[in-house]
PDB file of C-alpha atoms and ligand atoms in Angstrom:
ATOM      1  CA  UNK A  30     -13.482  -9.433 -35.562  1.00 83.00           C
ATOM      2  CA  UNK A  31     -10.947 -10.803 -33.126  1.00 96.00           C
ATOM      3  CA  UNK A  32     -11.712 -14.293 -31.860  1.00 97.00           C
ATOM      4  CA  UNK A  33     -11.568 -14.325 -28.060  1.00 98.00           C
ATOM      5  CA  UNK A  34      -9.131 -16.570 -26.219  1.00 98.00           C
ATOM      6  CA  UNK A  35      -9.672 -17.917 -22.751  1.00 98.00           C
ATOM      7  CA  UNK A  36      -6.356 -19.319 -21.558  1.00 98.00           C
ATOM      8  CA  UNK A  37      -5.833 -21.114 -18.274  1.00 98.00           C
ATOM      9  CA  UNK A  38      -2.488 -20.625 -16.590  1.00 98.00           C
ATOM     10  CA  UNK A  39      -2.154 -23.582 -14.283  1.00 98.00           C
ATOM     11  CA  UNK A  40       1.176 -22.324 -12.908  1.00 98.00           C
ATOM     12  CA  UNK A  41       2.922 -25.015 -10.800  1.00 98.00           C
ATOM     13  CA  UNK A  42      -0.273 -26.958 -10.160  1.00 98.00           C
ATOM     14  CA  UNK A  43      -1.713 -30.306 -11.227  1.00 98.00           C
ATOM     15  CA  UNK A  44       0.109 -33.590 -11.295  1.00 98.00           C
ATOM     16  CA  UNK A  45      -0.862 -35.799 -14.213  1.00 98.00           C
ATOM     17  CA  UNK A  46      -3.620 -37.440 -12.151  1.00 98.00           C
ATOM     18  CA  UNK A  47      -4.985 -34.026 -11.112  1.00 98.00           C
ATOM     19  CA  UNK A  48      -4.785 -32.796 -14.701  1.00 98.00           C
ATOM     20  CA  UNK A  49      -6.790 -35.795 -15.813  1.00 98.00           C
ATOM     21  CA  UNK A  50      -9.448 -35.154 -13.207  1.00 98.00           C
ATOM     22  CA  UNK A  51      -9.758 -31.475 -14.156  1.00 98.00           C
ATOM     23  CA  UNK A  52      -9.884 -32.042 -17.903  1.00 98.00           C
ATOM     24  CA  UNK A  53     -12.280 -34.953 -17.642  1.00 98.00           C
ATOM     25  CA  UNK A  54     -14.657 -32.583 -15.853  1.00 98.00           C
ATOM     26  CA  UNK A  55     -13.982 -29.645 -18.186  1.00 98.00           C
ATOM     27  CA  UNK A  56     -14.226 -31.298 -21.596  1.00 98.00           C
ATOM     28  CA  UNK A  57     -17.968 -32.033 -21.637  1.00 97.00           C
ATOM     29  CA  UNK A  58     -18.714 -28.582 -20.211  1.00 97.00           C
ATOM     30  CA  UNK A  59     -17.076 -26.759 -23.123  1.00 97.00           C
ATOM     31  CA  UNK A  60     -17.842 -29.153 -25.940  1.00 95.00           C
ATOM     32  CA  UNK A  61     -20.548 -27.039 -27.573  1.00 95.00           C
ATOM     33  CA  UNK A  62     -18.904 -23.667 -27.198  1.00 96.00           C
ATOM     34  CA  UNK A  63     -18.234 -21.757 -30.418  1.00 95.00           C
ATOM     35  CA  UNK A  64     -16.289 -18.663 -31.360  1.00 96.00           C
ATOM     36  CA  UNK A  65     -13.658 -18.858 -28.650  1.00 97.00           C
ATOM     37  CA  UNK A  66     -10.196 -20.396 -28.493  1.00 98.00           C
ATOM     38  CA  UNK A  67      -9.647 -22.377 -25.298  1.00 98.00           C
ATOM     39  CA  UNK A  68      -6.097 -22.984 -24.123  1.00 98.00           C
ATOM     40  CA  UNK A  69      -4.615 -24.572 -21.020  1.00 98.00           C
ATOM     41  CA  UNK A  70      -1.016 -23.637 -20.216  1.00 99.00           C
ATOM     42  CA  UNK A  71       0.320 -26.481 -18.126  1.00 98.00           C
ATOM     43  CA  UNK A  72       3.541 -27.581 -16.418  1.00 98.00           C
ATOM     44  CA  UNK A  73       6.105 -29.123 -18.779  1.00 98.00           C
ATOM     45  CA  UNK A  74       5.631 -32.619 -17.389  1.00 98.00           C
ATOM     46  CA  UNK A  75       1.869 -32.481 -18.025  1.00 98.00           C
ATOM     47  CA  UNK A  76       2.022 -31.409 -21.671  1.00 98.00           C
ATOM     48  CA  UNK A  77       2.157 -34.819 -23.323  1.00 98.00           C
ATOM     49  CA  UNK A  78      -0.557 -36.256 -21.095  1.00 98.00           C
ATOM     50  CA  UNK A  79      -2.799 -33.194 -21.478  1.00 98.00           C
ATOM     51  CA  UNK A  80      -2.380 -33.260 -25.241  1.00 98.00           C
ATOM     52  CA  UNK A  81      -3.766 -36.804 -25.254  1.00 98.00           C
ATOM     53  CA  UNK A  82      -6.563 -35.911 -22.840  1.00 98.00           C
ATOM     54  CA  UNK A  83      -7.863 -32.973 -24.926  1.00 97.00           C
ATOM     55  CA  UNK A  84      -7.800 -34.896 -28.200  1.00 96.00           C
ATOM     56  CA  UNK A  85     -11.093 -34.474 -30.030  1.00 94.00           C
ATOM     57  CA  UNK A  86     -12.006 -31.403 -27.960  1.00 95.00           C
ATOM     58  CA  UNK A  87     -11.568 -27.702 -28.682  1.00 94.00           C
ATOM     59  CA  UNK A  88      -9.006 -27.283 -25.931  1.00 98.00           C
ATOM     60  CA  UNK A  89      -5.477 -26.381 -27.041  1.00 98.00           C
ATOM     61  CA  UNK A  90      -2.303 -26.888 -25.049  1.00 98.00           C
ATOM     62  CA  UNK A  91       0.325 -24.360 -24.018  1.00 98.00           C
ATOM     63  CA  UNK A  92       3.479 -24.263 -21.920  1.00 98.00           C
ATOM     64  CA  UNK A  93       4.464 -21.594 -19.401  1.00 98.00           C
ATOM     65  CA  UNK A  94       8.041 -20.889 -20.412  1.00 98.00           C
ATOM     66  CA  UNK A  95      10.525 -21.620 -23.194  1.00 98.00           C
ATOM     67  CA  UNK A  96      14.247 -21.242 -23.627  1.00 98.00           C
ATOM     68  CA  UNK A  97      15.659 -18.675 -26.043  1.00 98.00           C
ATOM     69  CA  UNK A  98      18.341 -21.213 -26.962  1.00 98.00           C
ATOM     70  CA  UNK A  99      18.009 -24.080 -29.462  1.00 98.00           C
ATOM     71  CA  UNK A 100      19.864 -26.738 -27.491  1.00 98.00           C
ATOM     72  CA  UNK A 101      23.027 -27.388 -25.550  1.00 98.00           C
ATOM     73  CA  UNK A 102      24.509 -26.473 -22.184  1.00 98.00           C
ATOM     74  CA  UNK A 103      21.503 -24.744 -20.584  1.00 98.00           C
ATOM     75  CA  UNK A 104      20.769 -26.877 -17.533  1.00 98.00           C
ATOM     76  CA  UNK A 105      17.107 -26.893 -16.552  1.00 97.00           C
ATOM     77  CA  UNK A 106      15.853 -25.246 -19.727  1.00 98.00           C
ATOM     78  CA  UNK A 107      13.337 -26.596 -22.266  1.00 98.00           C
ATOM     79  CA  UNK A 108      13.526 -25.724 -25.953  1.00 98.00           C
ATOM     80  CA  UNK A 109      10.722 -24.687 -28.295  1.00 98.00           C
ATOM     81  CA  UNK A 110      11.308 -27.843 -30.359  1.00 98.00           C
ATOM     82  CA  UNK A 111      10.861 -29.977 -27.237  1.00 98.00           C
ATOM     83  CA  UNK A 112       7.608 -28.197 -26.372  1.00 98.00           C
ATOM     84  CA  UNK A 113       6.248 -28.688 -29.870  1.00 98.00           C
ATOM     85  CA  UNK A 114       7.239 -32.345 -29.814  1.00 98.00           C
ATOM     86  CA  UNK A 115       5.380 -32.773 -26.518  1.00 98.00           C
ATOM     87  CA  UNK A 116       2.254 -31.179 -28.006  1.00 98.00           C
ATOM     88  CA  UNK A 117       2.328 -27.486 -27.056  1.00 98.00           C
ATOM     89  CA  UNK A 118       0.924 -24.945 -29.483  1.00 98.00           C
ATOM     90  CA  UNK A 119       1.105 -21.853 -27.246  1.00 98.00           C
ATOM     91  CA  UNK A 120       3.604 -20.662 -24.672  1.00 99.00           C
ATOM     92  CA  UNK A 121       3.271 -18.041 -21.948  1.00 99.00           C
ATOM     93  CA  UNK A 122       6.298 -15.754 -22.032  1.00 98.00           C
ATOM     94  CA  UNK A 123       7.376 -13.148 -19.500  1.00 98.00           C
ATOM     95  CA  UNK A 124       4.783 -13.810 -16.813  1.00 98.00           C
ATOM     96  CA  UNK A 125       5.390 -11.438 -13.892  1.00 98.00           C
ATOM     97  CA  UNK A 126       6.211 -14.407 -11.655  1.00 98.00           C
ATOM     98  CA  UNK A 127       9.025 -15.331 -14.043  1.00 98.00           C
ATOM     99  CA  UNK A 128      10.209 -11.742 -14.129  1.00 98.00           C
ATOM    100  CA  UNK A 129      10.028 -11.464 -10.315  1.00 97.00           C
ATOM    101  CA  UNK A 130      11.406 -14.819  -9.160  1.00 98.00           C
ATOM    102  CA  UNK A 131      13.510 -16.026 -12.077  1.00 97.00           C
ATOM    103  CA  UNK A 132      15.202 -12.881 -13.279  1.00 97.00           C
ATOM    104  CA  UNK A 133      13.490 -12.527 -16.632  1.00 98.00           C
ATOM    105  CA  UNK A 134      13.907  -9.127 -18.245  1.00 98.00           C
ATOM    106  CA  UNK A 135      12.423  -7.338 -21.242  1.00 98.00           C
ATOM    107  CA  UNK A 136      15.522  -8.491 -23.118  1.00 98.00           C
ATOM    108  CA  UNK A 137      15.193 -12.210 -22.327  1.00 98.00           C
ATOM    109  CA  UNK A 138      11.447 -12.005 -22.915  1.00 98.00           C
ATOM    110  CA  UNK A 139      12.156 -10.608 -26.383  1.00 98.00           C
ATOM    111  CA  UNK A 140      14.652 -13.394 -27.133  1.00 98.00           C
ATOM    112  CA  UNK A 141      12.110 -16.010 -26.059  1.00 98.00           C
ATOM    113  CA  UNK A 142       9.350 -14.437 -28.141  1.00 98.00           C
ATOM    114  CA  UNK A 143      11.575 -14.446 -31.235  1.00 98.00           C
ATOM    115  CA  UNK A 144      12.609 -18.059 -30.651  1.00 98.00           C
ATOM    116  CA  UNK A 145       9.045 -19.235 -30.039  1.00 98.00           C
ATOM    117  CA  UNK A 146       7.827 -17.577 -33.240  1.00 98.00           C
ATOM    118  CA  UNK A 147      10.746 -18.861 -35.313  1.00 98.00           C
ATOM    119  CA  UNK A 148       9.972 -22.410 -34.178  1.00 98.00           C
ATOM    120  CA  UNK A 149       6.195 -22.156 -34.638  1.00 98.00           C
ATOM    121  CA  UNK A 150       4.906 -21.670 -31.097  1.00 98.00           C
ATOM    122  CA  UNK A 151       2.326 -18.966 -30.440  1.00 98.00           C
ATOM    123  CA  UNK A 152       3.555 -16.705 -27.651  1.00 98.00           C
ATOM    124  CA  UNK A 153       1.213 -15.307 -25.004  1.00 99.00           C
ATOM    125  CA  UNK A 154       3.319 -12.344 -23.906  1.00 99.00           C
ATOM    126  CA  UNK A 155       2.617 -10.990 -20.423  1.00 98.00           C
ATOM    127  CA  UNK A 156       3.000  -7.323 -19.545  1.00 98.00           C
ATOM    128  CA  UNK A 157       1.828  -5.424 -16.491  1.00 98.00           C
ATOM    129  CA  UNK A 158       2.616  -2.746 -13.971  1.00 98.00           C
ATOM    130  CA  UNK A 159       3.510  -3.008 -10.288  1.00 97.00           C
ATOM    131  CA  UNK A 160       1.268  -1.370  -7.709  1.00 97.00           C
ATOM    132  CA  UNK A 161       3.859   1.385  -7.161  1.00 98.00           C
ATOM    133  CA  UNK A 162       3.908   2.111 -10.900  1.00 98.00           C
ATOM    134  CA  UNK A 163       0.128   2.308 -10.973  1.00 97.00           C
ATOM    135  CA  UNK A 164       0.237   4.720  -8.037  1.00 97.00           C
ATOM    136  CA  UNK A 165       2.769   6.862  -9.880  1.00 98.00           C
ATOM    137  CA  UNK A 166       0.406   7.018 -12.847  1.00 98.00           C
ATOM    138  CA  UNK A 167       2.866   5.419 -15.277  1.00 98.00           C
ATOM    139  CA  UNK A 168       0.953   2.217 -16.100  1.00 98.00           C
ATOM    140  CA  UNK A 169       0.599   2.949 -19.803  1.00 98.00           C
ATOM    141  CA  UNK A 170       4.257   3.916 -20.219  1.00 98.00           C
ATOM    142  CA  UNK A 171       5.374   0.721 -18.455  1.00 98.00           C
ATOM    143  CA  UNK A 172       3.180  -1.711 -20.381  1.00 98.00           C
ATOM    144  CA  UNK A 173       3.808  -0.044 -23.745  1.00 98.00           C
ATOM    145  CA  UNK A 174       7.554  -0.209 -23.144  1.00 98.00           C
ATOM    146  CA  UNK A 175       7.302  -3.894 -22.182  1.00 98.00           C
ATOM    147  CA  UNK A 176       5.218  -4.589 -25.286  1.00 98.00           C
ATOM    148  CA  UNK A 177       7.568  -2.779 -27.666  1.00 98.00           C
ATOM    149  CA  UNK A 178      10.598  -4.497 -26.136  1.00 98.00           C
ATOM    150  CA  UNK A 179       8.951  -7.931 -26.334  1.00 98.00           C
ATOM    151  CA  UNK A 180       8.099  -7.426 -30.010  1.00 98.00           C
ATOM    152  CA  UNK A 181      11.478  -6.060 -31.088  1.00 98.00           C
ATOM    153  CA  UNK A 182      12.468  -7.820 -34.320  1.00 98.00           C
ATOM    154  CA  UNK A 183       9.077  -9.542 -34.747  1.00 98.00           C
ATOM    155  CA  UNK A 184       7.882  -9.257 -38.349  1.00 98.00           C
ATOM    156  CA  UNK A 185       4.448  -8.122 -39.447  1.00 96.00           C
ATOM    157  CA  UNK A 186       3.572 -11.671 -40.557  1.00 96.00           C
ATOM    158  CA  UNK A 187       4.753 -13.163 -37.281  1.00 97.00           C
ATOM    159  CA  UNK A 188       2.631 -10.659 -35.394  1.00 97.00           C
ATOM    160  CA  UNK A 189      -0.498 -12.584 -36.438  1.00 95.00           C
ATOM    161  CA  UNK A 190       0.558 -15.424 -34.112  1.00 97.00           C
ATOM    162  CA  UNK A 191       1.151 -13.174 -31.126  1.00 98.00           C
ATOM    163  CA  UNK A 192      -1.190 -12.863 -28.154  1.00 98.00           C
ATOM    164  CA  UNK A 193      -0.599 -10.236 -25.472  1.00 98.00           C
ATOM    165  CA  UNK A 194      -1.859 -10.572 -21.901  1.00 98.00           C
ATOM    166  CA  UNK A 195      -2.161  -7.417 -19.840  1.00 98.00           C
ATOM    167  CA  UNK A 196      -1.804  -8.488 -16.221  1.00 98.00           C
ATOM    168  CA  UNK A 197      -1.503  -5.785 -13.564  1.00 98.00           C
ATOM    169  CA  UNK A 198       0.858  -7.402 -11.067  1.00 98.00           C
ATOM    170  CA  UNK A 199      -1.154  -6.155  -8.082  1.00 98.00           C
ATOM    171  CA  UNK A 200      -4.198  -7.988  -9.442  1.00 98.00           C
ATOM    172  CA  UNK A 201      -2.612 -11.418  -9.831  1.00 97.00           C
ATOM    173  CA  UNK A 202      -3.833 -13.905  -7.272  1.00 96.00           C
ATOM    174  CA  UNK A 203      -5.052 -11.120  -4.979  1.00 96.00           C
ATOM    175  CA  UNK A 204      -8.762 -10.996  -5.744  1.00 94.00           C
ATOM    176  CA  UNK A 205      -8.298  -7.350  -6.784  1.00 94.00           C
ATOM    177  CA  UNK A 206      -9.277  -6.928 -10.416  1.00 95.00           C
ATOM    178  CA  UNK A 207      -8.662  -3.867 -12.544  1.00 95.00           C
ATOM    179  CA  UNK A 208     -11.971  -2.187 -13.320  1.00 97.00           C
ATOM    180  CA  UNK A 209     -13.201  -3.162 -16.783  1.00 98.00           C
ATOM    181  CA  UNK A 210     -12.826   0.481 -17.892  1.00 98.00           C
ATOM    182  CA  UNK A 211      -9.240   0.783 -16.608  1.00 98.00           C
ATOM    183  CA  UNK A 212      -8.258  -2.564 -18.111  1.00 98.00           C
ATOM    184  CA  UNK A 213      -9.792  -1.558 -21.429  1.00 98.00           C
ATOM    185  CA  UNK A 214      -8.011   1.789 -21.459  1.00 98.00           C
ATOM    186  CA  UNK A 215      -4.632   0.184 -20.766  1.00 98.00           C
ATOM    187  CA  UNK A 216      -5.240  -2.485 -23.387  1.00 98.00           C
ATOM    188  CA  UNK A 217      -6.151   0.212 -25.875  1.00 98.00           C
ATOM    189  CA  UNK A 218      -2.856   1.946 -25.096  1.00 98.00           C
ATOM    190  CA  UNK A 219      -1.033  -1.336 -25.768  1.00 98.00           C
ATOM    191  CA  UNK A 220      -2.875  -1.680 -29.078  1.00 98.00           C
ATOM    192  CA  UNK A 221      -1.932   1.874 -30.006  1.00 98.00           C
ATOM    193  CA  UNK A 222       1.718   1.136 -29.245  1.00 98.00           C
ATOM    194  CA  UNK A 223       1.534  -1.864 -31.580  1.00 98.00           C
ATOM    195  CA  UNK A 224      -0.171   0.336 -34.186  1.00 98.00           C
ATOM    196  CA  UNK A 225       2.700   2.827 -33.977  1.00 97.00           C
ATOM    197  CA  UNK A 226       5.132   0.055 -34.845  1.00 96.00           C
ATOM    198  CA  UNK A 227       3.110  -2.094 -37.266  1.00 97.00           C
ATOM    199  CA  UNK A 228       0.174  -0.048 -38.526  1.00 97.00           C
ATOM    200  CA  UNK A 229      -3.402  -1.243 -38.823  1.00 95.00           C
ATOM    201  CA  UNK A 230      -2.642  -4.947 -38.262  1.00 95.00           C
ATOM    202  CA  UNK A 231      -2.688  -3.967 -34.580  1.00 97.00           C
ATOM    203  CA  UNK A 232      -6.449  -4.156 -34.947  1.00 96.00           C
ATOM    204  CA  UNK A 233      -6.176  -7.963 -35.371  1.00 96.00           C
ATOM    205  CA  UNK A 234      -3.955  -8.675 -32.371  1.00 97.00           C
ATOM    206  CA  UNK A 235      -5.647 -10.356 -29.474  1.00 98.00           C
ATOM    207  CA  UNK A 236      -4.969  -8.701 -26.140  1.00 98.00           C
ATOM    208  CA  UNK A 237      -6.178 -10.463 -23.014  1.00 98.00           C
ATOM    209  CA  UNK A 238      -6.756  -9.302 -19.473  1.00 98.00           C
ATOM    210  CA  UNK A 239      -5.380 -11.308 -16.559  1.00 98.00           C
ATOM    211  CA  UNK A 240      -5.373 -10.821 -12.806  1.00 98.00           C
ATOM    212  CA  UNK A 241      -8.080 -12.323 -10.589  1.00 97.00           C
ATOM    213  CA  UNK A 242     -10.410 -12.794 -13.539  1.00 98.00           C
ATOM    214  CA  UNK A 243     -13.095 -15.287 -12.562  1.00 97.00           C
ATOM    215  CA  UNK A 244     -16.559 -16.584 -13.311  1.00 97.00           C
ATOM    216  CA  UNK A 245     -18.083 -13.534 -11.580  1.00 97.00           C
ATOM    217  CA  UNK A 246     -16.252 -10.671 -13.268  1.00 97.00           C
ATOM    218  CA  UNK A 247     -15.423 -12.158 -16.680  1.00 98.00           C
ATOM    219  CA  UNK A 248     -18.615 -10.962 -18.333  1.00 97.00           C
ATOM    220  CA  UNK A 249     -18.023  -7.286 -17.504  1.00 98.00           C
ATOM    221  CA  UNK A 250     -14.391  -7.460 -18.544  1.00 98.00           C
ATOM    222  CA  UNK A 251     -15.221  -9.239 -21.794  1.00 97.00           C
ATOM    223  CA  UNK A 252     -17.905  -6.656 -22.597  1.00 97.00           C
ATOM    224  CA  UNK A 253     -15.178  -4.041 -23.123  1.00 98.00           C
ATOM    225  CA  UNK A 254     -14.290  -3.157 -26.695  1.00 97.00           C
ATOM    226  CA  UNK A 255     -10.581  -3.968 -26.565  1.00 98.00           C
ATOM    227  CA  UNK A 256     -10.448  -6.919 -24.154  1.00 98.00           C
ATOM    228  CA  UNK A 257     -10.182 -10.073 -26.255  1.00 98.00           C
ATOM    229  CA  UNK A 258     -10.137 -12.721 -23.579  1.00 98.00           C
ATOM    230  CA  UNK A 259      -8.467 -13.706 -20.369  1.00 98.00           C
ATOM    231  CA  UNK A 260      -5.404 -15.349 -18.901  1.00 98.00           C
ATOM    232  CA  UNK A 261      -6.822 -17.121 -15.895  1.00 98.00           C
ATOM    233  CA  UNK A 262      -4.816 -18.457 -12.972  1.00 98.00           C
ATOM    234  CA  UNK A 263      -6.727 -19.579  -9.887  1.00 98.00           C
ATOM    235  CA  UNK A 264     -10.101 -19.931 -11.589  1.00 98.00           C
ATOM    236  CA  UNK A 265      -8.629 -22.178 -14.286  1.00 98.00           C
ATOM    237  CA  UNK A 266      -7.971 -24.866 -11.680  1.00 98.00           C
ATOM    238  CA  UNK A 267     -11.690 -25.407 -11.074  1.00 98.00           C
ATOM    239  CA  UNK A 268     -13.550 -26.894 -14.046  1.00 98.00           C
ATOM    240  CA  UNK A 269     -16.888 -25.243 -13.189  1.00 98.00           C
ATOM    241  CA  UNK A 270     -15.335 -21.786 -12.868  1.00 98.00           C
ATOM    242  CA  UNK A 271     -13.203 -22.034 -15.997  1.00 98.00           C
ATOM    243  CA  UNK A 272     -16.159 -23.412 -17.943  1.00 98.00           C
ATOM    244  CA  UNK A 273     -18.322 -20.448 -16.919  1.00 98.00           C
ATOM    245  CA  UNK A 274     -15.717 -18.002 -18.144  1.00 98.00           C
ATOM    246  CA  UNK A 275     -15.377 -19.840 -21.451  1.00 98.00           C
ATOM    247  CA  UNK A 276     -19.099 -20.111 -21.986  1.00 95.00           C
TER     248      UNK A 276
HETATM  249  P1  PGA B   2      -4.944 -15.193 -11.258  1.00 80.54           P
HETATM  250  O1  PGA B   2      -3.590 -15.376 -12.121  1.00 80.54           O
HETATM  251  O2  PGA B   2      -6.088 -15.392 -12.195  1.00 80.54           O
HETATM  252  O3  PGA B   2      -4.864 -16.272 -10.210  1.00 80.54           O
HETATM  253  O4  PGA B   2      -4.900 -13.820 -10.687  1.00 80.54           O
HETATM  254  C1  PGA B   2      -3.509 -14.840 -13.393  1.00 80.54           C
HETATM  255  C2  PGA B   2      -2.123 -15.097 -13.950  1.00 80.54           C
HETATM  256  O5  PGA B   2      -1.161 -15.005 -13.187  1.00 80.54           O
HETATM  257  O6  PGA B   2      -1.963 -15.379 -15.154  1.00 80.54           O
END
């Protein structure tokens, strides 16, 4: 059995004071929940504060990006060691917003995944098709290619730490969700691609859905056989919505 993960992706939201307000509301609401990993992926400057705030709760902390380099002349970058020192356990890698606005490619995503794993961070690797790719009927080819590229050079043992998030780009922040059946079929294709490369351990890999997942549609999505959780943007910024998804 794969343990579900509900991960909030705060994106560039929440100052430290706002983070405190959100987590103070969220913590009591999720304190009795069992059988699910809860993660909040927060801006770099919030990590240390959030780590302190979630102490004693089941909430884990993640970042939203990591450098593929160890250290040195990489202005504006943050290393895996720095994230771990600040208190991050997970890191989102290759979100479509990073690919779209900050020039990330399958190649840099792969380098970041390898670095994160080597340093002991758990990557949440994002893959997903554009609307035009969906319309062309090449969704599965696109996401399987992204997955294989992201995992290039990742060992079978390291694979245990990997989480994949399938996020159709047209569904992110738009209120348009993939149907549970479509999302499940695409996620199954991703799992099959991992099986081709690694064998039956693919059965243990957690693959999340993301893209306008909320407190209303989470139940139907989570009821699907291959959907192991969610990467939640907008709805993770409201304690009562995020709590409903988790619970
Ligand atoms: P959304 O974002 O839930 O606001 O669509 C999801 C994401 O980008 O991870």
